[in-house]
mmCIF file of C-alpha atoms and ligand atoms in Angstrom:
data_model
loop_
_atom_site.group_PDB
_atom_site.id
_atom_site.type_symbol
_atom_site.label_atom_id
_atom_site.label_comp_id
_atom_site.label_asym_id
_atom_site.label_seq_id
_atom_site.Cartn_x
_atom_site.Cartn_y
_atom_site.Cartn_z
ATOM 1 C CA MET A 1 0.000 0.000 0.000
ATOM 2 C CA THR A 2 1.358 3.479 -0.840
ATOM 3 C CA LYS A 3 2.117 5.567 2.179
ATOM 4 C CA PRO A 4 0.566 9.052 2.481
ATOM 5 C CA LYS A 5 3.040 11.815 1.672
ATOM 6 C CA ILE A 6 3.801 14.394 4.336
ATOM 7 C CA LEU A 7 6.015 17.467 4.415
ATOM 8 C CA LEU A 8 7.776 18.572 7.580
ATOM 9 C CA ALA A 9 7.994 22.227 6.599
ATOM 10 C CA ARG A 10 10.719 23.105 9.121
ATOM 11 C CA ALA A 11 13.481 21.269 10.961
ATOM 12 C CA VAL A 12 12.270 18.911 13.684
ATOM 13 C CA PHE A 13 13.793 16.418 16.116
ATOM 14 C CA PRO A 14 15.369 13.478 14.197
ATOM 15 C CA ALA A 15 13.422 11.032 16.421
ATOM 16 C CA ILE A 16 10.160 12.515 15.109
ATOM 17 C CA ILE A 17 11.274 12.064 11.497
ATOM 18 C CA GLU A 18 12.284 8.498 12.285
ATOM 19 C CA SER A 19 8.942 7.573 13.800
ATOM 20 C CA LEU A 20 6.897 9.307 11.058
ATOM 21 C CA SER A 21 8.929 7.563 8.357
ATOM 22 C CA THR A 22 7.516 4.179 9.403
ATOM 23 C CA ARG A 23 4.037 5.299 8.283
ATOM 24 C CA PHE A 24 4.566 8.098 5.780
ATOM 25 C CA ASP A 25 6.585 9.051 2.766
ATOM 26 C CA VAL A 26 8.299 11.966 4.520
ATOM 27 C CA ALA A 27 9.862 15.060 2.918
ATOM 28 C CA THR A 28 11.944 17.115 5.345
ATOM 29 C CA ASN A 29 13.545 20.545 5.569
ATOM 30 C CA GLN A 30 16.347 19.874 8.055
ATOM 31 C CA THR A 31 18.313 22.880 6.763
ATOM 32 C CA ASP A 32 15.427 24.816 8.340
ATOM 33 C CA GLN A 33 15.194 27.263 5.473
ATOM 34 C CA VAL A 34 12.056 29.368 6.057
ATOM 35 C CA LEU A 35 10.124 28.690 2.861
ATOM 36 C CA THR A 36 8.575 31.477 0.821
ATOM 37 C CA LYS A 37 4.977 31.006 -0.209
ATOM 38 C CA SER A 38 5.937 29.743 -3.676
ATOM 39 C CA GLU A 39 8.589 27.409 -2.236
ATOM 40 C CA LEU A 40 6.066 26.010 0.210
ATOM 41 C CA ILE A 41 3.512 25.512 -2.564
ATOM 42 C CA ALA A 42 6.149 23.758 -4.693
ATOM 43 C CA ARG A 43 7.097 21.416 -1.842
ATOM 44 C CA LEU A 44 3.449 20.646 -1.081
ATOM 45 C CA GLN A 45 2.647 19.359 -4.574
ATOM 46 C CA GLY A 46 1.197 15.844 -4.264
ATOM 47 C CA VAL A 47 1.493 16.055 -0.459
ATOM 48 C CA ASP A 48 -1.339 14.828 1.797
ATOM 49 C CA GLY A 49 -0.334 16.313 5.140
ATOM 50 C CA ALA A 50 2.072 18.880 6.561
ATOM 51 C CA LEU A 51 3.718 19.692 9.858
ATOM 52 C CA THR A 52 4.154 23.458 10.120
ATOM 53 C CA THR A 53 5.179 26.139 12.587
ATOM 54 C CA GLY A 54 3.771 29.637 13.017
ATOM 55 C CA SER A 55 6.037 30.827 10.184
ATOM 56 C CA GLU A 56 4.223 28.987 7.396
ATOM 57 C CA ARG A 57 1.048 30.732 6.261
ATOM 58 C CA ILE A 58 -1.676 28.365 5.103
ATOM 59 C CA ASP A 59 -4.040 30.546 3.108
ATOM 60 C CA SER A 60 -6.567 30.273 0.336
ATOM 61 C CA ASP A 61 -4.034 30.661 -2.543
ATOM 62 C CA LEU A 62 -1.910 27.895 -1.111
ATOM 63 C CA LEU A 63 -4.885 25.597 -0.598
ATOM 64 C CA VAL A 64 -6.052 26.117 -4.189
ATOM 65 C CA ALA A 65 -2.543 25.386 -5.442
ATOM 66 C CA CYS A 66 -2.171 22.249 -3.277
ATOM 67 C CA PRO A 67 -5.461 20.355 -3.769
ATOM 68 C CA GLN A 68 -4.131 17.082 -2.324
ATOM 69 C CA LEU A 69 -3.439 18.624 1.089
ATOM 70 C CA LYS A 70 -5.836 17.266 3.715
ATOM 71 C CA VAL A 71 -4.331 18.072 7.102
ATOM 72 C CA VAL A 72 -1.928 20.652 8.533
ATOM 73 C CA ALA A 73 -0.516 20.060 12.012
ATOM 74 C CA ASN A 74 0.898 23.238 13.536
ATOM 75 C CA MET A 75 3.677 22.754 16.075
ATOM 76 C CA ALA A 76 2.335 25.677 18.137
ATOM 77 C CA VAL A 77 -0.683 26.387 20.280
ATOM 78 C CA GLY A 78 -1.326 29.584 18.300
ATOM 79 C CA TYR A 79 -2.568 29.137 14.750
ATOM 80 C CA ASN A 80 -2.965 32.649 13.396
ATOM 81 C CA ASN A 81 -0.840 31.464 10.445
ATOM 82 C CA PHE A 82 -3.908 29.436 9.361
ATOM 83 C CA ASP A 83 -6.676 31.029 7.331
ATOM 84 C CA LEU A 84 -9.149 28.860 9.184
ATOM 85 C CA PRO A 85 -12.299 29.691 7.178
ATOM 86 C CA ALA A 86 -10.428 28.895 3.942
ATOM 87 C CA MET A 87 -9.108 25.621 5.370
ATOM 88 C CA THR A 88 -12.540 24.614 6.614
ATOM 89 C CA GLU A 89 -14.169 25.509 3.328
ATOM 90 C CA ARG A 90 -11.698 23.363 1.430
ATOM 91 C CA GLY A 91 -12.013 20.488 3.883
ATOM 92 C CA VAL A 92 -8.492 20.822 5.262
ATOM 93 C CA GLN A 93 -8.138 19.789 8.888
ATOM 94 C CA GLY A 94 -5.970 22.010 11.091
ATOM 95 C CA THR A 95 -4.483 21.052 14.456
ATOM 96 C CA ASN A 96 -2.379 22.790 17.138
ATOM 97 C CA THR A 97 -0.460 21.783 20.283
ATOM 98 C CA PRO A 98 -2.363 22.968 23.366
ATOM 99 C CA ASP A 99 -1.799 21.843 26.976
ATOM 100 C CA VAL A 100 1.681 20.357 26.501
ATOM 101 C CA LEU A 101 3.251 23.830 26.626
ATOM 102 C CA THR A 102 1.038 25.511 29.217
ATOM 103 C CA ASP A 103 3.298 25.310 32.265
ATOM 104 C CA THR A 104 6.537 25.937 30.392
ATOM 105 C CA THR A 105 5.058 29.031 28.762
ATOM 106 C CA ALA A 106 3.555 30.269 32.027
ATOM 107 C CA ASP A 107 6.957 29.797 33.728
ATOM 108 C CA PHE A 108 8.583 31.879 31.012
ATOM 109 C CA GLY A 109 5.948 34.611 31.152
ATOM 110 C CA PHE A 110 6.556 34.896 34.860
ATOM 111 C CA ALA A 111 10.346 34.947 34.376
ATOM 112 C CA LEU A 112 10.097 37.666 31.720
ATOM 113 C CA MET A 113 7.832 39.739 33.954
ATOM 114 C CA MET A 114 10.263 39.384 36.857
ATOM 115 C CA ALA A 115 13.283 40.174 34.677
ATOM 116 C CA THR A 116 11.534 43.323 33.505
ATOM 117 C CA ALA A 117 10.420 44.452 36.966
ATOM 118 C CA ARG A 118 13.872 43.849 38.489
ATOM 119 C CA ARG A 119 15.800 45.201 35.471
ATOM 120 C CA LEU A 120 17.779 42.001 35.048
ATOM 121 C CA THR A 121 19.170 42.410 31.543
ATOM 122 C CA GLU A 122 19.765 46.149 31.875
ATOM 123 C CA SER A 123 21.907 45.558 34.974
ATOM 124 C CA GLU A 124 23.697 42.612 33.370
ATOM 125 C CA HIS A 125 24.632 44.724 30.335
ATOM 126 C CA PHE A 126 25.966 47.407 32.713
ATOM 127 C CA LEU A 127 28.109 44.824 34.487
ATOM 128 C CA ARG A 128 29.382 43.286 31.216
ATOM 129 C CA ARG A 129 30.349 46.753 29.964
ATOM 130 C CA GLY A 130 32.664 47.039 32.979
ATOM 131 C CA GLU A 131 30.725 49.957 34.438
ATOM 132 C CA TRP A 132 30.187 48.403 37.884
ATOM 133 C CA THR A 133 32.712 50.128 40.125
ATOM 134 C CA LYS A 134 30.823 50.438 43.411
ATOM 135 C CA TRP A 135 27.610 49.507 45.250
ATOM 136 C CA ARG A 136 25.057 52.289 45.351
ATOM 137 C CA TYR A 137 21.806 52.547 47.311
ATOM 138 C CA ASP A 138 19.632 53.202 44.264
ATOM 139 C CA MET A 139 21.468 51.146 41.666
ATOM 140 C CA PHE A 140 18.963 49.417 39.351
ATOM 141 C CA THR A 141 16.112 49.703 41.795
ATOM 142 C CA GLY A 142 13.054 48.150 40.210
ATOM 143 C CA SER A 143 9.598 47.227 41.394
ATOM 144 C CA ASP A 144 8.457 44.306 43.519
ATOM 145 C CA ILE A 145 6.577 41.289 42.266
ATOM 146 C CA HIS A 146 5.428 39.933 45.634
ATOM 147 C CA GLY A 147 2.357 41.724 46.896
ATOM 148 C CA ALA A 148 1.904 43.659 43.624
ATOM 149 C CA THR A 149 -1.166 43.622 41.394
ATOM 150 C CA LEU A 150 -0.799 41.230 38.475
ATOM 151 C CA GLY A 151 -3.004 42.032 35.489
ATOM 152 C CA ILE A 152 -3.625 39.392 32.851
ATOM 153 C CA LEU A 153 -5.196 40.118 29.478
ATOM 154 C CA GLY A 154 -6.348 36.810 27.974
ATOM 155 C CA MET A 155 -7.243 34.178 30.549
ATOM 156 C CA GLY A 156 -6.907 30.855 28.739
ATOM 157 C CA ARG A 157 -4.799 27.988 30.023
ATOM 158 C CA ILE A 158 -1.512 29.929 29.988
ATOM 159 C CA GLY A 159 -3.076 33.022 31.555
ATOM 160 C CA GLN A 160 -4.494 30.837 34.316
ATOM 161 C CA GLY A 161 -1.050 29.303 34.853
ATOM 162 C CA ILE A 162 0.489 32.748 35.293
ATOM 163 C CA ALA A 163 -2.336 33.810 37.607
ATOM 164 C CA SER A 164 -1.803 30.777 39.859
ATOM 165 C CA ARG A 165 1.928 31.367 40.017
ATOM 166 C CA GLY A 166 1.337 34.993 40.984
ATOM 167 C CA ALA A 167 -1.407 34.384 43.505
ATOM 168 C CA HIS A 168 -0.094 31.255 45.212
ATOM 169 C CA GLY A 169 3.665 31.698 44.816
ATOM 170 C CA PHE A 170 4.107 35.439 45.199
ATOM 171 C CA GLY A 171 1.070 36.665 47.109
ATOM 172 C CA MET A 172 -0.008 38.892 44.227
ATOM 173 C CA GLU A 173 -3.481 40.275 43.795
ATOM 174 C CA VAL A 174 -4.593 38.937 40.412
ATOM 175 C CA ILE A 175 -7.020 40.768 38.141
ATOM 176 C CA TYR A 176 -7.847 39.732 34.594
ATOM 177 C CA HIS A 177 -9.830 40.641 31.535
ATOM 178 C CA ASN A 178 -10.986 38.145 28.938
ATOM 179 C CA ARG A 179 -13.651 37.942 26.224
ATOM 180 C CA THR A 180 -15.596 35.625 28.501
ATOM 181 C CA ARG A 181 -15.488 35.578 32.250
ATOM 182 C CA LEU A 182 -14.167 32.368 33.860
ATOM 183 C CA ASP A 183 -16.490 30.198 35.906
ATOM 184 C CA PRO A 184 -16.377 30.844 39.670
ATOM 185 C CA ALA A 185 -14.455 27.636 40.442
ATOM 186 C CA THR A 186 -11.652 28.526 37.999
ATOM 187 C CA GLU A 187 -11.535 32.101 39.301
ATOM 188 C CA ALA A 188 -11.229 30.726 42.845
ATOM 189 C CA ARG A 189 -8.474 28.272 41.834
ATOM 190 C CA CYS A 190 -6.470 31.091 40.215
ATOM 191 C CA ARG A 191 -7.499 33.567 42.935
ATOM 192 C CA ALA A 192 -8.269 35.990 40.106
ATOM 193 C CA SER A 193 -10.924 38.717 39.850
ATOM 194 C CA TYR A 194 -12.574 39.746 36.605
ATOM 195 C CA VAL A 195 -12.345 43.472 35.739
ATOM 196 C CA SER A 196 -12.991 45.644 32.689
ATOM 197 C CA LYS A 197 -10.092 46.241 30.300
ATOM 198 C CA ALA A 198 -9.899 49.874 31.457
ATOM 199 C CA GLU A 199 -9.648 48.841 35.103
ATOM 200 C CA LEU A 200 -7.035 46.239 34.239
ATOM 201 C CA LEU A 201 -4.874 48.841 32.505
ATOM 202 C CA GLN A 202 -5.254 51.349 35.323
ATOM 203 C CA ARG A 203 -4.674 49.018 38.263
ATOM 204 C CA ALA A 204 -2.062 46.500 37.115
ATOM 205 C CA ASP A 205 1.474 46.889 38.453
ATOM 206 C CA HIS A 206 2.531 44.195 36.021
ATOM 207 C CA LEU A 207 0.394 43.533 32.947
ATOM 208 C CA VAL A 208 0.909 40.258 31.073
ATOM 209 C CA LEU A 209 -0.593 39.619 27.621
ATOM 210 C CA VAL A 210 -1.630 36.060 26.836
ATOM 211 C CA LEU A 211 -4.456 36.492 24.353
ATOM 212 C CA PRO A 212 -4.605 34.937 20.876
ATOM 213 C CA TYR A 213 -3.883 37.123 17.863
ATOM 214 C CA SER A 214 -6.842 37.928 15.616
ATOM 215 C CA ALA A 215 -8.232 40.901 13.718
ATOM 216 C CA GLU A 216 -9.979 41.915 16.983
ATOM 217 C CA SER A 217 -6.840 41.716 19.113
ATOM 218 C CA HIS A 218 -4.635 43.597 16.604
ATOM 219 C CA HIS A 219 -3.099 46.523 18.532
ATOM 220 C CA ALA A 220 -5.179 45.696 21.616
ATOM 221 C CA ILE A 221 -2.411 47.609 23.382
ATOM 222 C CA GLY A 222 -1.690 50.880 21.581
ATOM 223 C CA ALA A 223 -0.994 54.463 22.568
ATOM 224 C CA ALA A 224 -4.422 54.951 24.187
ATOM 225 C CA GLU A 225 -4.104 51.814 26.319
ATOM 226 C CA LEU A 226 -0.490 52.506 27.296
ATOM 227 C CA ALA A 227 -1.548 55.987 28.416
ATOM 228 C CA GLN A 228 -3.913 54.425 30.953
ATOM 229 C CA MET A 229 -1.159 52.391 32.636
ATOM 230 C CA LYS A 230 0.740 53.503 35.737
ATOM 231 C CA PRO A 231 4.157 55.110 35.128
ATOM 232 C CA THR A 232 5.600 52.420 37.413
ATOM 233 C CA ALA A 233 3.915 49.528 35.565
ATOM 234 C CA THR A 234 5.535 46.882 33.385
ATOM 235 C CA LEU A 235 4.092 45.204 30.292
ATOM 236 C CA THR A 236 4.985 41.630 29.291
ATOM 237 C CA ASN A 237 3.977 40.170 25.923
ATOM 238 C CA ILE A 238 4.308 36.418 25.399
ATOM 239 C CA ALA A 239 1.258 36.227 23.125
ATOM 240 C CA ARG A 240 1.877 37.392 19.563
ATOM 241 C CA GLY A 241 3.441 40.303 17.769
ATOM 242 C CA GLY A 242 0.767 42.658 16.488
ATOM 243 C CA ILE A 243 -1.226 42.563 19.733
ATOM 244 C CA VAL A 244 0.967 45.453 20.868
ATOM 245 C CA ASP A 245 1.586 48.484 18.664
ATOM 246 C CA ASP A 246 5.382 48.330 18.925
ATOM 247 C CA VAL A 247 5.870 51.924 17.735
ATOM 248 C CA ALA A 248 3.528 53.216 20.453
ATOM 249 C CA LEU A 249 5.222 50.976 23.020
ATOM 250 C CA ALA A 250 8.697 52.240 22.122
ATOM 251 C CA ALA A 251 7.425 55.813 22.514
ATOM 252 C CA ALA A 252 5.917 55.022 25.933
ATOM 253 C CA LEU A 253 9.131 53.331 27.100
ATOM 254 C CA LYS A 254 11.222 56.245 25.871
ATOM 255 C CA ALA A 255 8.988 58.790 27.591
ATOM 256 C CA ARG A 256 8.846 56.481 30.654
ATOM 257 C CA THR A 257 5.078 56.693 30.807
ATOM 258 C CA ILE A 258 5.444 53.013 31.707
ATOM 259 C CA ALA A 259 8.492 51.659 33.521
ATOM 260 C CA GLY A 260 9.473 48.727 31.352
ATOM 261 C CA ALA A 261 8.472 45.952 28.990
ATOM 262 C CA GLY A 262 9.355 42.296 28.525
ATOM 263 C CA LEU A 263 8.816 41.164 24.956
ATOM 264 C CA ASP A 264 9.088 37.655 23.538
ATOM 265 C CA VAL A 265 7.082 38.442 20.381
ATOM 266 C CA PHE A 266 7.211 41.329 17.909
ATOM 267 C CA GLU A 267 5.324 42.831 15.010
ATOM 268 C CA GLY A 268 6.993 41.493 11.852
ATOM 269 C CA GLU A 269 9.348 39.174 13.780
ATOM 270 C CA PRO A 270 12.091 38.076 13.457
ATOM 271 C CA ALA A 271 12.664 41.736 12.573
ATOM 272 C CA VAL A 272 12.516 43.931 15.687
ATOM 273 C CA LEU A 273 11.664 47.622 15.667
ATOM 274 C CA PRO A 274 15.128 49.316 15.893
ATOM 275 C CA ASP A 275 13.952 51.693 18.645
ATOM 276 C CA LEU A 276 13.233 48.738 20.928
ATOM 277 C CA LEU A 277 16.805 47.503 20.513
ATOM 278 C CA THR A 278 18.266 50.739 21.827
ATOM 279 C CA LEU A 279 16.002 51.260 24.841
ATOM 280 C CA PRO A 280 17.405 50.151 28.214
ATOM 281 C CA ASN A 281 14.045 49.474 29.884
ATOM 282 C CA VAL A 282 12.972 46.547 27.742
ATOM 283 C CA VAL A 283 13.890 42.862 28.038
ATOM 284 C CA LEU A 284 13.906 41.170 24.635
ATOM 285 C CA THR A 285 13.796 37.450 23.852
ATOM 286 C CA PRO A 286 13.376 35.686 20.472
ATOM 287 C CA HIS A 287 9.949 33.989 20.777
ATOM 288 C CA ILE A 288 11.136 31.263 23.155
ATOM 289 C CA ALA A 289 8.354 31.101 25.752
ATOM 290 C CA SER A 290 7.650 27.423 25.059
ATOM 291 C CA ALA A 291 11.301 26.538 24.509
ATOM 292 C CA SER A 292 12.216 23.981 27.142
ATOM 293 C CA GLY A 293 13.675 20.807 25.627
ATOM 294 C CA PRO A 294 10.974 18.466 26.967
ATOM 295 C CA THR A 295 8.154 20.816 25.954
ATOM 296 C CA ARG A 296 9.424 21.334 22.418
ATOM 297 C CA MET A 297 9.652 17.535 22.087
ATOM 298 C CA ALA A 298 6.101 17.152 23.445
ATOM 299 C CA MET A 299 4.852 19.755 20.943
ATOM 300 C CA ALA A 300 6.567 17.957 18.050
ATOM 301 C CA ARG A 301 5.172 14.605 19.195
ATOM 302 C CA LEU A 302 1.649 15.966 19.473
ATOM 303 C CA ALA A 303 1.845 17.511 15.996
ATOM 304 C CA ALA A 304 3.172 14.201 14.631
ATOM 305 C CA ASP A 305 0.504 12.208 16.510
ATOM 306 C CA ASN A 306 -2.170 14.400 14.932
ATOM 307 C CA LEU A 307 -0.898 13.427 11.475
ATOM 308 C CA VAL A 308 -0.780 9.738 12.396
ATOM 309 C CA SER A 309 -4.242 9.830 13.926
ATOM 310 C CA PHE A 310 -5.702 11.653 10.907
ATOM 311 C CA PHE A 311 -4.442 9.073 8.437
ATOM 312 C CA THR A 312 -4.979 5.951 10.557
ATOM 313 C CA GLU A 313 -8.192 6.765 12.412
ATOM 314 C CA GLY A 314 -9.740 9.572 10.381
ATOM 315 C CA ARG A 315 -9.742 11.951 13.362
ATOM 316 C CA VAL A 316 -7.226 14.186 15.100
ATOM 317 C CA LEU A 317 -6.348 14.742 18.749
ATOM 318 C CA THR A 318 -6.361 18.540 18.931
ATOM 319 C CA PRO A 319 -8.424 20.025 16.084
ATOM 320 C CA VAL A 320 -8.749 23.760 15.535
ATOM 321 C CA ASN A 321 -11.546 23.464 12.966
ATOM 322 C CA THR A 322 -14.382 21.121 12.177
ATOM 323 C CA VAL A 323 -14.268 19.853 8.655
ATOM 324 C CA THR A 324 -17.646 18.955 7.234
ATOM 325 C CA SER A 325 -17.884 20.085 3.611
ATOM 326 C CA ILE A 326 -15.114 19.682 1.078
ATOM 327 C CA VAL A 327 -14.772 22.145 -1.828
ATOM 328 C CA ARG A 328 -11.940 21.055 -4.133
HETATM 329 C C1 LIG B 401 2.936 28.818 20.207
HETATM 330 O O1 LIG B 401 2.890 27.638 20.557
HETATM 331 O O2 LIG B 401 1.969 29.409 19.725
HETATM 332 C C2 LIG B 401 4.242 29.511 20.385
HETATM 333 O O3 LIG B 401 4.113 30.877 20.264
HETATM 334 C C3 LIG B 401 5.259 28.976 19.393
HETATM 335 O O4 LIG B 401 4.899 29.413 18.124
#
């Protein structure tokens, strides 16, 4: 029997390639070249399934050009690289990797928030430059995490993980805003109180963004929102570039209308707004919130298992759309 053909659009763990090769005719990209749209379309010719990352856009043009494609397994919990209505319309199943990265990503969000509040990288750069000649009472004084008010915008699984860490580990008061309010039991478990977005912006000492990117969340934090925050507040973004207006953020950081920012994601990444690179009061990391070794392996395995399950059982483990009609 001929094996289904799959494309692993980016480099993955060799063990994943090995296990997929027992069931599929596998094409790889272990040089990890980020494929342009036309390169991706060319590599997807005659291919039944693909493993992608957030960098590969699966849109209507691509689907029309690759009519054999039936399933795309994203190795990410976010899937804003999928044009979901187009995929659903053409009967293409999409999947993501929820749950397996929740705690690792929440850990990182907390670390980035703490690094920002306590000016970790700014002080390290000072030390590395050889500028540390004496102790001084006000050297790199930042703001406290314990006892502060933690604001969370987007209260899904990762937001809840950050809330619990703040409330239970650091005695923080946790407030959140979300499209839908959590049920009382979940609020109690996270010790989090629901507030309006305006109240969240005004009261948070440390605001963490964990909402999915969509047309509605584009520039959810712009100049008007930043202006409502306390001058002592920090902003941490581990969600997606584009949720924050980076130009407005750089202006706020420069004018010190907020104290600092921790950014793991950027508009137009991997390019970073040059202004952000020169500002001292921002901690910058290259989209690594889920990057612990075990978690990246679990994400790759889940994406691979979705492909296996689709072709062997006709269903997937973590769907992001429901495929009913097929227009080809
Ligand atoms: C995710 O899982 O969505 C991370 O941002 C990695 O892309």
